[in-house]
PDB file of C-alpha atoms in Angstrom:
ATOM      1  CA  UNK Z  14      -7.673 -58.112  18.020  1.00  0.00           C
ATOM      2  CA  UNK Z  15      -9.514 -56.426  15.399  1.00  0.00           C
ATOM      3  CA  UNK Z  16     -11.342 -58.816  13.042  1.00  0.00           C
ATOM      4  CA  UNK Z  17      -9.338 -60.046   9.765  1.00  0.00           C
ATOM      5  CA  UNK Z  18     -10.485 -58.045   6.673  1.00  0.00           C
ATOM      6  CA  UNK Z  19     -13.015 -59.850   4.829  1.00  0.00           C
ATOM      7  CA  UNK Z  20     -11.344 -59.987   1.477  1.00  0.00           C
ATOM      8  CA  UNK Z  21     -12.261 -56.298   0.125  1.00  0.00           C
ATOM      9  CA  UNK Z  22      -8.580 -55.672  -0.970  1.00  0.00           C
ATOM     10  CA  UNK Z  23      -8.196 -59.163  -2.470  1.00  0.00           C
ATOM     11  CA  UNK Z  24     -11.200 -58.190  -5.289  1.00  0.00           C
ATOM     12  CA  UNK Z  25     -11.435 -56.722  -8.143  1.00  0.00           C
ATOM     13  CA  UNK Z  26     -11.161 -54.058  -8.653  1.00  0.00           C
ATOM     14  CA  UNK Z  27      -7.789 -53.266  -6.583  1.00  0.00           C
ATOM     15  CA  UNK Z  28      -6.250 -56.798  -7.889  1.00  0.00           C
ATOM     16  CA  UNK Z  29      -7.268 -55.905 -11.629  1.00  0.00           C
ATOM     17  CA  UNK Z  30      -5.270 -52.350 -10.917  1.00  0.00           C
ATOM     18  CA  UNK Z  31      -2.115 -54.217 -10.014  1.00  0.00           C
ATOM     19  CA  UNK Z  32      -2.035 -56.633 -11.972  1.00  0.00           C
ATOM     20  CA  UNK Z  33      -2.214 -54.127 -14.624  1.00  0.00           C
ATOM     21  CA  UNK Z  34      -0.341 -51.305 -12.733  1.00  0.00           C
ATOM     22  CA  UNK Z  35      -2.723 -48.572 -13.823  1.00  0.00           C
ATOM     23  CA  UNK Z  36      -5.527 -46.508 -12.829  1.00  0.00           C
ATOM     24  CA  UNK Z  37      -7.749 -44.956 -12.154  1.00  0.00           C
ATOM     25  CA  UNK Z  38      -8.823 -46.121  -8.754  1.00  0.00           C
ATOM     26  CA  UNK Z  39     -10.677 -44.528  -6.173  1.00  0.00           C
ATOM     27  CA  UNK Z  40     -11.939 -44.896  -2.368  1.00  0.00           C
ATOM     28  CA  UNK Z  41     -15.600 -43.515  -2.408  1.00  0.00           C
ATOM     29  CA  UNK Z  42     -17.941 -42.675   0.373  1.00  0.00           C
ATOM     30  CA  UNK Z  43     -21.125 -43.381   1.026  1.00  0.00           C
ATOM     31  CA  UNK Z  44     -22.079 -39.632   0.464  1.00  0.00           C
ATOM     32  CA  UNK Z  45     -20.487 -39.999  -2.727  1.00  0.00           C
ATOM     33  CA  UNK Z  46     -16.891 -38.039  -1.980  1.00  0.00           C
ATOM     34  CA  UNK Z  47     -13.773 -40.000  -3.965  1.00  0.00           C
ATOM     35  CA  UNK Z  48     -10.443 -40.675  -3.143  1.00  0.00           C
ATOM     36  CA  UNK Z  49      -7.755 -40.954  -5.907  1.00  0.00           C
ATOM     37  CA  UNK Z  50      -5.419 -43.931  -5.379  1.00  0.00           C
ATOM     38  CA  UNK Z  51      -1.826 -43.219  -6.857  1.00  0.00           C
ATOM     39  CA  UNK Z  52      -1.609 -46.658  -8.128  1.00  0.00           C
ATOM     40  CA  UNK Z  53       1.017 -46.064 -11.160  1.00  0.00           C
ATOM     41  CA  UNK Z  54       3.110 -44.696  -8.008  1.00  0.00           C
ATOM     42  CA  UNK Z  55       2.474 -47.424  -5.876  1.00  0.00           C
ATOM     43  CA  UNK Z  56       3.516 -49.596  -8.923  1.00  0.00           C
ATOM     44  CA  UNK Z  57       6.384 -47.573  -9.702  1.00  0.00           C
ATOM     45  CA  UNK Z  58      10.277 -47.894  -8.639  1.00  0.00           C
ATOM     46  CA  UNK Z  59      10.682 -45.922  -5.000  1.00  0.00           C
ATOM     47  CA  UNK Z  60      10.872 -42.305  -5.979  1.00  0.00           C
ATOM     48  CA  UNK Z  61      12.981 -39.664  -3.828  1.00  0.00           C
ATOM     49  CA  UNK Z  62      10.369 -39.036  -1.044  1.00  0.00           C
ATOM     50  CA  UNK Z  63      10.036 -42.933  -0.429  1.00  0.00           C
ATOM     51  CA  UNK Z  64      13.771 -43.033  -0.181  1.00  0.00           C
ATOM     52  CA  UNK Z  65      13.971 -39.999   2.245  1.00  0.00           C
ATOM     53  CA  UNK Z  66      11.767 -42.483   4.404  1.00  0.00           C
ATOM     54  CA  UNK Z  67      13.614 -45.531   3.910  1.00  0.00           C
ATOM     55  CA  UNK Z  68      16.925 -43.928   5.030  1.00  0.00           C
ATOM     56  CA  UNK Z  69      15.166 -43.332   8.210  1.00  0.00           C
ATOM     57  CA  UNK Z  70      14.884 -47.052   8.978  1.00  0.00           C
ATOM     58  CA  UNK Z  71      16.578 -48.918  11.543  1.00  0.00           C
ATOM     59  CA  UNK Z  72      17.337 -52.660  11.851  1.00  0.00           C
ATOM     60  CA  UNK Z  73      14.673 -55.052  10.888  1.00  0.00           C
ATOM     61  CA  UNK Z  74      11.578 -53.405   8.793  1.00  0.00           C
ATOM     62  CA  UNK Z  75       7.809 -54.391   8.899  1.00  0.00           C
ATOM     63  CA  UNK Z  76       5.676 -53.037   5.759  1.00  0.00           C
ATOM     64  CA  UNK Z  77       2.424 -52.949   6.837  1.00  0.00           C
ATOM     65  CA  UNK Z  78       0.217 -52.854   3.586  1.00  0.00           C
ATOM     66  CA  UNK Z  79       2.718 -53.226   1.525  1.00  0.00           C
ATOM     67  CA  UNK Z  80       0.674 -53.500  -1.862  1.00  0.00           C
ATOM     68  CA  UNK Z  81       3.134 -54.091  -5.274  1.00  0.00           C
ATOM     69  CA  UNK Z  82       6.358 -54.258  -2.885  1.00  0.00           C
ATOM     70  CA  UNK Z  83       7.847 -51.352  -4.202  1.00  0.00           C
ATOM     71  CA  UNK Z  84       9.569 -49.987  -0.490  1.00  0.00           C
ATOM     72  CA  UNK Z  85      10.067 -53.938   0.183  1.00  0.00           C
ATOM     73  CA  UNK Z  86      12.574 -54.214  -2.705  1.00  0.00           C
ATOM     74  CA  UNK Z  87      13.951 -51.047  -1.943  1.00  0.00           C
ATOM     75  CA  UNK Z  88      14.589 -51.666   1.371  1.00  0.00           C
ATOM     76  CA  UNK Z  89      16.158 -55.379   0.355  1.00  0.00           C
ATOM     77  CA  UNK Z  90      18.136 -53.573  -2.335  1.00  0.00           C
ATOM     78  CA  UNK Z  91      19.950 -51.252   0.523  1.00  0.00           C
ATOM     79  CA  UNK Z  92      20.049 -55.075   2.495  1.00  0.00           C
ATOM     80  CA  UNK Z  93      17.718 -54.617   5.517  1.00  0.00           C
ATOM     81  CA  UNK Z  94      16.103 -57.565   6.134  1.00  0.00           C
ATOM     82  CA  UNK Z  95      12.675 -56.857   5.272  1.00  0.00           C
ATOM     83  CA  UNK Z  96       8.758 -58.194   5.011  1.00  0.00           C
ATOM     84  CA  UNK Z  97       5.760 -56.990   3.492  1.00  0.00           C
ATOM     85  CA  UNK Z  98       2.384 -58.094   4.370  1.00  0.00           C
ATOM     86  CA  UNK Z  99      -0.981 -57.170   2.641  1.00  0.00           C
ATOM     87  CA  UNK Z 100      -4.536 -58.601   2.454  1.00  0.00           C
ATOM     88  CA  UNK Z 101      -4.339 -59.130  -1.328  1.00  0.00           C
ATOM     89  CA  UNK Z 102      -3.603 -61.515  -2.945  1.00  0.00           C
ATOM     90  CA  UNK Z 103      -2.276 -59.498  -6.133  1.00  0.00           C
ATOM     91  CA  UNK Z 104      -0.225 -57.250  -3.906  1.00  0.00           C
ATOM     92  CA  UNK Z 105       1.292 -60.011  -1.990  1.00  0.00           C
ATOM     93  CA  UNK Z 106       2.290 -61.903  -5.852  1.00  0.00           C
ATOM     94  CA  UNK Z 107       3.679 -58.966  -6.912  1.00  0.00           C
ATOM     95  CA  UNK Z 108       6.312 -58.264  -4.461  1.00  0.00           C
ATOM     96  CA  UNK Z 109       7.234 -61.108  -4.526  1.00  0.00           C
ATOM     97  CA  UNK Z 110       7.530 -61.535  -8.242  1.00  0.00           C
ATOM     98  CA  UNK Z 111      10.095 -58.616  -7.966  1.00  0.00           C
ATOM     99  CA  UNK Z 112      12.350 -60.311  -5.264  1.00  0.00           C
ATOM    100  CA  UNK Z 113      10.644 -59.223  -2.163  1.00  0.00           C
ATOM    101  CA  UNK Z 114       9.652 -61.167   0.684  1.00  0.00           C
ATOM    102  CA  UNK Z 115       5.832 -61.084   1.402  1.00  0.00           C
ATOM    103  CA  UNK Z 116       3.156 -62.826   2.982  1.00  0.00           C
ATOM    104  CA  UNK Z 117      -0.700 -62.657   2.942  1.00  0.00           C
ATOM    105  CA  UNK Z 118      -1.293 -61.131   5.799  1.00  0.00           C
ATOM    106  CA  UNK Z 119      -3.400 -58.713   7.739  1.00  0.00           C
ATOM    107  CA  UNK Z 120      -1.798 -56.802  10.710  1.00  0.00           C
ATOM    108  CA  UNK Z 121      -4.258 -57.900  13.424  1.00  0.00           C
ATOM    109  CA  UNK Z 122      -3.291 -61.895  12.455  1.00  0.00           C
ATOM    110  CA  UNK Z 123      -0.272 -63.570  14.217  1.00  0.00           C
ATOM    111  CA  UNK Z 124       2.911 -62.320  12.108  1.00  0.00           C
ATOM    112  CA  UNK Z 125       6.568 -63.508  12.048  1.00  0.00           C
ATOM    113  CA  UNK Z 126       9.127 -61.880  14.499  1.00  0.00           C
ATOM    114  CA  UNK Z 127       6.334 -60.084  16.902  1.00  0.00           C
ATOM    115  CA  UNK Z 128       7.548 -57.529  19.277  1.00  0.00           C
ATOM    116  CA  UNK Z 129      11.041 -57.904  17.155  1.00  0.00           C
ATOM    117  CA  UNK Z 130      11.186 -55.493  14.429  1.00  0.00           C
ATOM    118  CA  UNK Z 131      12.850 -52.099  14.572  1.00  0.00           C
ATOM    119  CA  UNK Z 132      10.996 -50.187  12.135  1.00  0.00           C
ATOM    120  CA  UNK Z 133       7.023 -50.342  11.270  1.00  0.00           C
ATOM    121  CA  UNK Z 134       6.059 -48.658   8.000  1.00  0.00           C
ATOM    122  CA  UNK Z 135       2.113 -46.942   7.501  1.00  0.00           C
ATOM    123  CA  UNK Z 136       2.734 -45.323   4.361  1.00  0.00           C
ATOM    124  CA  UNK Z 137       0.372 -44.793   1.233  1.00  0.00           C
ATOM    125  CA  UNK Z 138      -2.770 -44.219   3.668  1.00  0.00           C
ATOM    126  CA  UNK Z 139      -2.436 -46.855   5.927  1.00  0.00           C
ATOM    127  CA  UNK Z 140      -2.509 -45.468   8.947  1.00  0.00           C
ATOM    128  CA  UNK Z 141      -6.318 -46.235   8.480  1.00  0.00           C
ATOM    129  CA  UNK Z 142      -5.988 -49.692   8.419  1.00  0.00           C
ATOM    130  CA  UNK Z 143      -9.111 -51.297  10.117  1.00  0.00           C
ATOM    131  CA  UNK Z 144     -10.986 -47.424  10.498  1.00  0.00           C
ATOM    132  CA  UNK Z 145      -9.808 -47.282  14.065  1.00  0.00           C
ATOM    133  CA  UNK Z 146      -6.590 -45.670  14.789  1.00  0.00           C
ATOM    134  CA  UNK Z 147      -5.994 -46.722  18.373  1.00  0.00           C
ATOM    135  CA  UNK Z 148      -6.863 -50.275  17.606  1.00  0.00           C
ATOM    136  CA  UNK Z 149      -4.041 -50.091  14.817  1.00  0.00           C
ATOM    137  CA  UNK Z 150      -1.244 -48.249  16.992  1.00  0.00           C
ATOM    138  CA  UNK Z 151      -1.728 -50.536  20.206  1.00  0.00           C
ATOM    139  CA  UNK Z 152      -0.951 -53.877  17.641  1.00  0.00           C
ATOM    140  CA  UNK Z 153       2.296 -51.975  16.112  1.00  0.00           C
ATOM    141  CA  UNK Z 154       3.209 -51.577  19.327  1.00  0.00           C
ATOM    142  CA  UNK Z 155       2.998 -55.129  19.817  1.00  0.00           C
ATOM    143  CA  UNK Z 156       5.295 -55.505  16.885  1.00  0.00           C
ATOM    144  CA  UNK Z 157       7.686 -53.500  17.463  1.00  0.00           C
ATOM    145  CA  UNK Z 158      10.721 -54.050  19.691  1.00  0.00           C
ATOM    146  CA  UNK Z 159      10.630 -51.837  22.782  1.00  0.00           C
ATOM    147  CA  UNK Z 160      11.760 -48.067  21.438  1.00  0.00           C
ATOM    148  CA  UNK Z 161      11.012 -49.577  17.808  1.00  0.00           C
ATOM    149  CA  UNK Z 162      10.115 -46.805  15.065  1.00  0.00           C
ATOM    150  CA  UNK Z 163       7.239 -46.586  13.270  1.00  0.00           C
ATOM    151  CA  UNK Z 164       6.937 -44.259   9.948  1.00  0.00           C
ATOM    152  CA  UNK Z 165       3.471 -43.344   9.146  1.00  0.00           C
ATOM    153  CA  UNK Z 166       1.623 -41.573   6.303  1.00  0.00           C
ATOM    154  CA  UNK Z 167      -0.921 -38.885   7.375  1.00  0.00           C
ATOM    155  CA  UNK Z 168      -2.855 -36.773   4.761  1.00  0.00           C
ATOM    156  CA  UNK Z 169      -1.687 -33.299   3.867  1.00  0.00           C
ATOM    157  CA  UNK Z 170      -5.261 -31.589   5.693  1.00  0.00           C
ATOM    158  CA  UNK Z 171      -4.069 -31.320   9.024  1.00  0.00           C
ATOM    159  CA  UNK Z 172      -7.891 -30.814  10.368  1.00  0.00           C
ATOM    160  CA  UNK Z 173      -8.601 -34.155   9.026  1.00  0.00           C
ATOM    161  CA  UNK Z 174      -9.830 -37.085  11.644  1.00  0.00           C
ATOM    162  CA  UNK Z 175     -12.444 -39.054  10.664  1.00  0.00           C
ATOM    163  CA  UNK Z 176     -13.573 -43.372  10.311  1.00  0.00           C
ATOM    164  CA  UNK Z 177     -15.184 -43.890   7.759  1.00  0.00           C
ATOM    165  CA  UNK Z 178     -16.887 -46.380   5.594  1.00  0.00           C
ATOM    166  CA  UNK Z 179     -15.732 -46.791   2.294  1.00  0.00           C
ATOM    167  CA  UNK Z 180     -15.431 -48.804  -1.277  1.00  0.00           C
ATOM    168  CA  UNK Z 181     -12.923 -49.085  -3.989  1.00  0.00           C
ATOM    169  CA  UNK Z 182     -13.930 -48.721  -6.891  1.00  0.00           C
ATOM    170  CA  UNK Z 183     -12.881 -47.788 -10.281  1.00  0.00           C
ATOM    171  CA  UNK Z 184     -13.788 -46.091 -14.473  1.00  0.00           C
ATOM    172  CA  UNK Z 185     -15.411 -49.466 -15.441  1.00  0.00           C
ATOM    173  CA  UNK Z 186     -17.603 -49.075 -12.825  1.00  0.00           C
ATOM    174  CA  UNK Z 187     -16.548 -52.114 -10.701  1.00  0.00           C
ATOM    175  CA  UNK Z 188     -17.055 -52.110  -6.852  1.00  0.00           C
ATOM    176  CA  UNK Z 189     -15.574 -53.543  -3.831  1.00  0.00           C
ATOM    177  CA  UNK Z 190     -17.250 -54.120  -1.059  1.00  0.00           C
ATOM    178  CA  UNK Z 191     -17.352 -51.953   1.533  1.00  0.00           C
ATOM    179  CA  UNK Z 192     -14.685 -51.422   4.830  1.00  0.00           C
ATOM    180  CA  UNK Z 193     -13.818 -49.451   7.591  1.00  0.00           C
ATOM    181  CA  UNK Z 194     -10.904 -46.825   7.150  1.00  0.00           C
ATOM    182  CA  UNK Z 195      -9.844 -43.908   8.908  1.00  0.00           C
ATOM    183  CA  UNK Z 196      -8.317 -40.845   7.497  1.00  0.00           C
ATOM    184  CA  UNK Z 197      -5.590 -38.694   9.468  1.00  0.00           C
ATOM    185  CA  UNK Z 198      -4.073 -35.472   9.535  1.00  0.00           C
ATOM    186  CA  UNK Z 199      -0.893 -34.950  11.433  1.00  0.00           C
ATOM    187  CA  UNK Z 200      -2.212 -33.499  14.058  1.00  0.00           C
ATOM    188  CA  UNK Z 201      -4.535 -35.863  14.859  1.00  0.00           C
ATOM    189  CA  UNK Z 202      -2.041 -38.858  14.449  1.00  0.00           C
ATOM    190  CA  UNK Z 203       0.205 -37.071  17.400  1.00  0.00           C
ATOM    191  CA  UNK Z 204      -3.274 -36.957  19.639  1.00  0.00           C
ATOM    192  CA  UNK Z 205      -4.199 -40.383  18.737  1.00  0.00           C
ATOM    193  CA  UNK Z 206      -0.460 -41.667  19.847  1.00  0.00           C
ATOM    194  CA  UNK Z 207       0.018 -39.726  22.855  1.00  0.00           C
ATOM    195  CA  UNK Z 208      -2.785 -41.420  24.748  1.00  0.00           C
ATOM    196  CA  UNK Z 209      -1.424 -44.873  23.438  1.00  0.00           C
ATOM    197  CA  UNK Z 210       1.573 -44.562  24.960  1.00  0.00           C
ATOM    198  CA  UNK Z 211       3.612 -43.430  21.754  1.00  0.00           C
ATOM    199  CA  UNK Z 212       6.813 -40.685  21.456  1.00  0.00           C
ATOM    200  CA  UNK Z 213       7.208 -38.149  18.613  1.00  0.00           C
ATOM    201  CA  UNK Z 214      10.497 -38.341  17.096  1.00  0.00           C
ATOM    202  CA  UNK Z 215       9.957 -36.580  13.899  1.00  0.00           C
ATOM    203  CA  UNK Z 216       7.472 -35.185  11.414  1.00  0.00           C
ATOM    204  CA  UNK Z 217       8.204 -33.434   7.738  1.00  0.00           C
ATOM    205  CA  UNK Z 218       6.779 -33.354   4.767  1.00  0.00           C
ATOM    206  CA  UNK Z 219       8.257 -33.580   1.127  1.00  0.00           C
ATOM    207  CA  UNK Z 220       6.910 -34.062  -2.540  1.00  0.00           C
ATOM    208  CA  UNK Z 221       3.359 -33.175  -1.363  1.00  0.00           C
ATOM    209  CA  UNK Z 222       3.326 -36.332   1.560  1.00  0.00           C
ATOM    210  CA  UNK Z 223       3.261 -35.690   5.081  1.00  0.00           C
ATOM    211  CA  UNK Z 224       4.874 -37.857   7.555  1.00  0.00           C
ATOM    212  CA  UNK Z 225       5.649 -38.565  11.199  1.00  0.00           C
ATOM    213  CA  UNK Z 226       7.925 -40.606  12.955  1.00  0.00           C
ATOM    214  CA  UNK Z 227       7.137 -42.566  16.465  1.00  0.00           C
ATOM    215  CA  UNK Z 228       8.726 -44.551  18.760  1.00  0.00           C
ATOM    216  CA  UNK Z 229       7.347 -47.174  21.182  1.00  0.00           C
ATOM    217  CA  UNK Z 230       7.757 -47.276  25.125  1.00  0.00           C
ATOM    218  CA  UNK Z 231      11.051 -49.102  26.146  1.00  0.00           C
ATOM    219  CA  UNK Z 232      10.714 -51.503  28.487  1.00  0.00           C
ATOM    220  CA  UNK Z 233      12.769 -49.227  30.997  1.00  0.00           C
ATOM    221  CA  UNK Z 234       9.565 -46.451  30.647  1.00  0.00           C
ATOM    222  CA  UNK Z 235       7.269 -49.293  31.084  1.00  0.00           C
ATOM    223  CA  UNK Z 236       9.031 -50.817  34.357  1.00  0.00           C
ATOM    224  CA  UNK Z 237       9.067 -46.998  35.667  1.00  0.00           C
ATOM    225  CA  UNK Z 238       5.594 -46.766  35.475  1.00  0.00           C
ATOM    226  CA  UNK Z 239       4.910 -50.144  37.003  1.00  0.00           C
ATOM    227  CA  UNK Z 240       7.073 -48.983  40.071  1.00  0.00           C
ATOM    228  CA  UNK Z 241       5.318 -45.434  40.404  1.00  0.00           C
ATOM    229  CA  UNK Z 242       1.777 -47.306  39.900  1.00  0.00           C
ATOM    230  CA  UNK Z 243       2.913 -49.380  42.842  1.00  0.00           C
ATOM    231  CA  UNK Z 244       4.208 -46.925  45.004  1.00  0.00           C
ATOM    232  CA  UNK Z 245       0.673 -44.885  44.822  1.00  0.00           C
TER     233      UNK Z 245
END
């Protein structure tokens, strides 16, 4: 298990930016480079490209970094049952103050339902979650039920794999501390889930967002392997 977050999303200045569901906001690197964070977007209704990717769902769906909830309600107003977990505190309240379900959370901690849910999302960047990407695709496996999906986010370089240490921060000059985060084209999201074990089942892009679609081992492929292991 990768080691719980230290708090960096729970601070100001990410929980000032949803509480007040504006930016700007940006991830910045220690060689200066900056990140904008959509977070009117993120604070928005679920626009058409979010739906396009909640249509895709199956059975019982996982939000992984969920921030304001805004695919949780979505999701519970099309009635999948439906959880959102986050690291902040202000993300966490705010789902729920819209009628989502939420918990405070990170992925790497013990969560309801493990090795249950049908559908992971990674959307919104997330698929850099702890700045190591095989860490973070060997826990969703845990998550998932065998053949589960996950959705994930990559960014729209395609030459793009890198970890990375970085810091939010934002115009009035507040900073976070800094964290470990990992930024991923598609290309390099397929490479990184091959050797875990991982299927394509989809990638397409839409309203500037890039996105693939995985599914976990079955417990058939992982008995077959067993048997061919033992047979050698």
């Amino acid at each position: 298990m990768t080691p719980v977050d230290d708090g960096t999303w729970s601070a100001d200045p990410y929980a000032y930016a949803l509480r007040t569901g504006r930016g700007p906001l940006f991830l910045r690197r220690a060689d200066g480079w900056l990140l904008l964070l959509e977070v009117e977007r993120w604070c928005a209704e679920a626009d058409g490209v979010d739906l396009e990717v909640l249509r895709r769902c199956e059975g019982a769906v996982l939000d992984v970094g969920c921030g304001p909830g805004r695919l949780v309600v979505a999701l519970g107003e099309r009635g999948l049952p439906v959880l959102g977990i986050d690291v902040s505190e202000a993300a966490v309240a705010r789902t729920v103050a819209l009628g989502g379900q939420a918990l405070r959370r990170s992925v790497f901690e013990p969560l309801p339902a493990e090795g249950r849910w049908g559908t992971a999302l990674l959307l919104d960047g997330n698929v850099g979650i702890g700045g190591d990407p095989r860490a973070l695709l060997d826990r969703m496996a845990q998550l998932l039920a065998p053949g589960g999906l996950l959705i994930a986010e990559t960014v729209t370089d395609p030459d793009v794999d890198e970890r990375v240490r970085v810091h939010v921060t934002d115009a009035r000059g507040a900073v976070g501390s800094p964290f470990p985060w990992a930024r991923l084209g598609t290309p390099a999201l397929l490479r990184h889930a091959h050797r875990a074990g991982w299927r394509a089942a989809g990638q397409w892009t839409a309203g500037g967002r890039c996105f693939v679609a995985l599914r976990s081992r079955s417990r058939n492929s992982n008995a077959v392997t067993g048997s061919r292991r033992a047979r050698k």
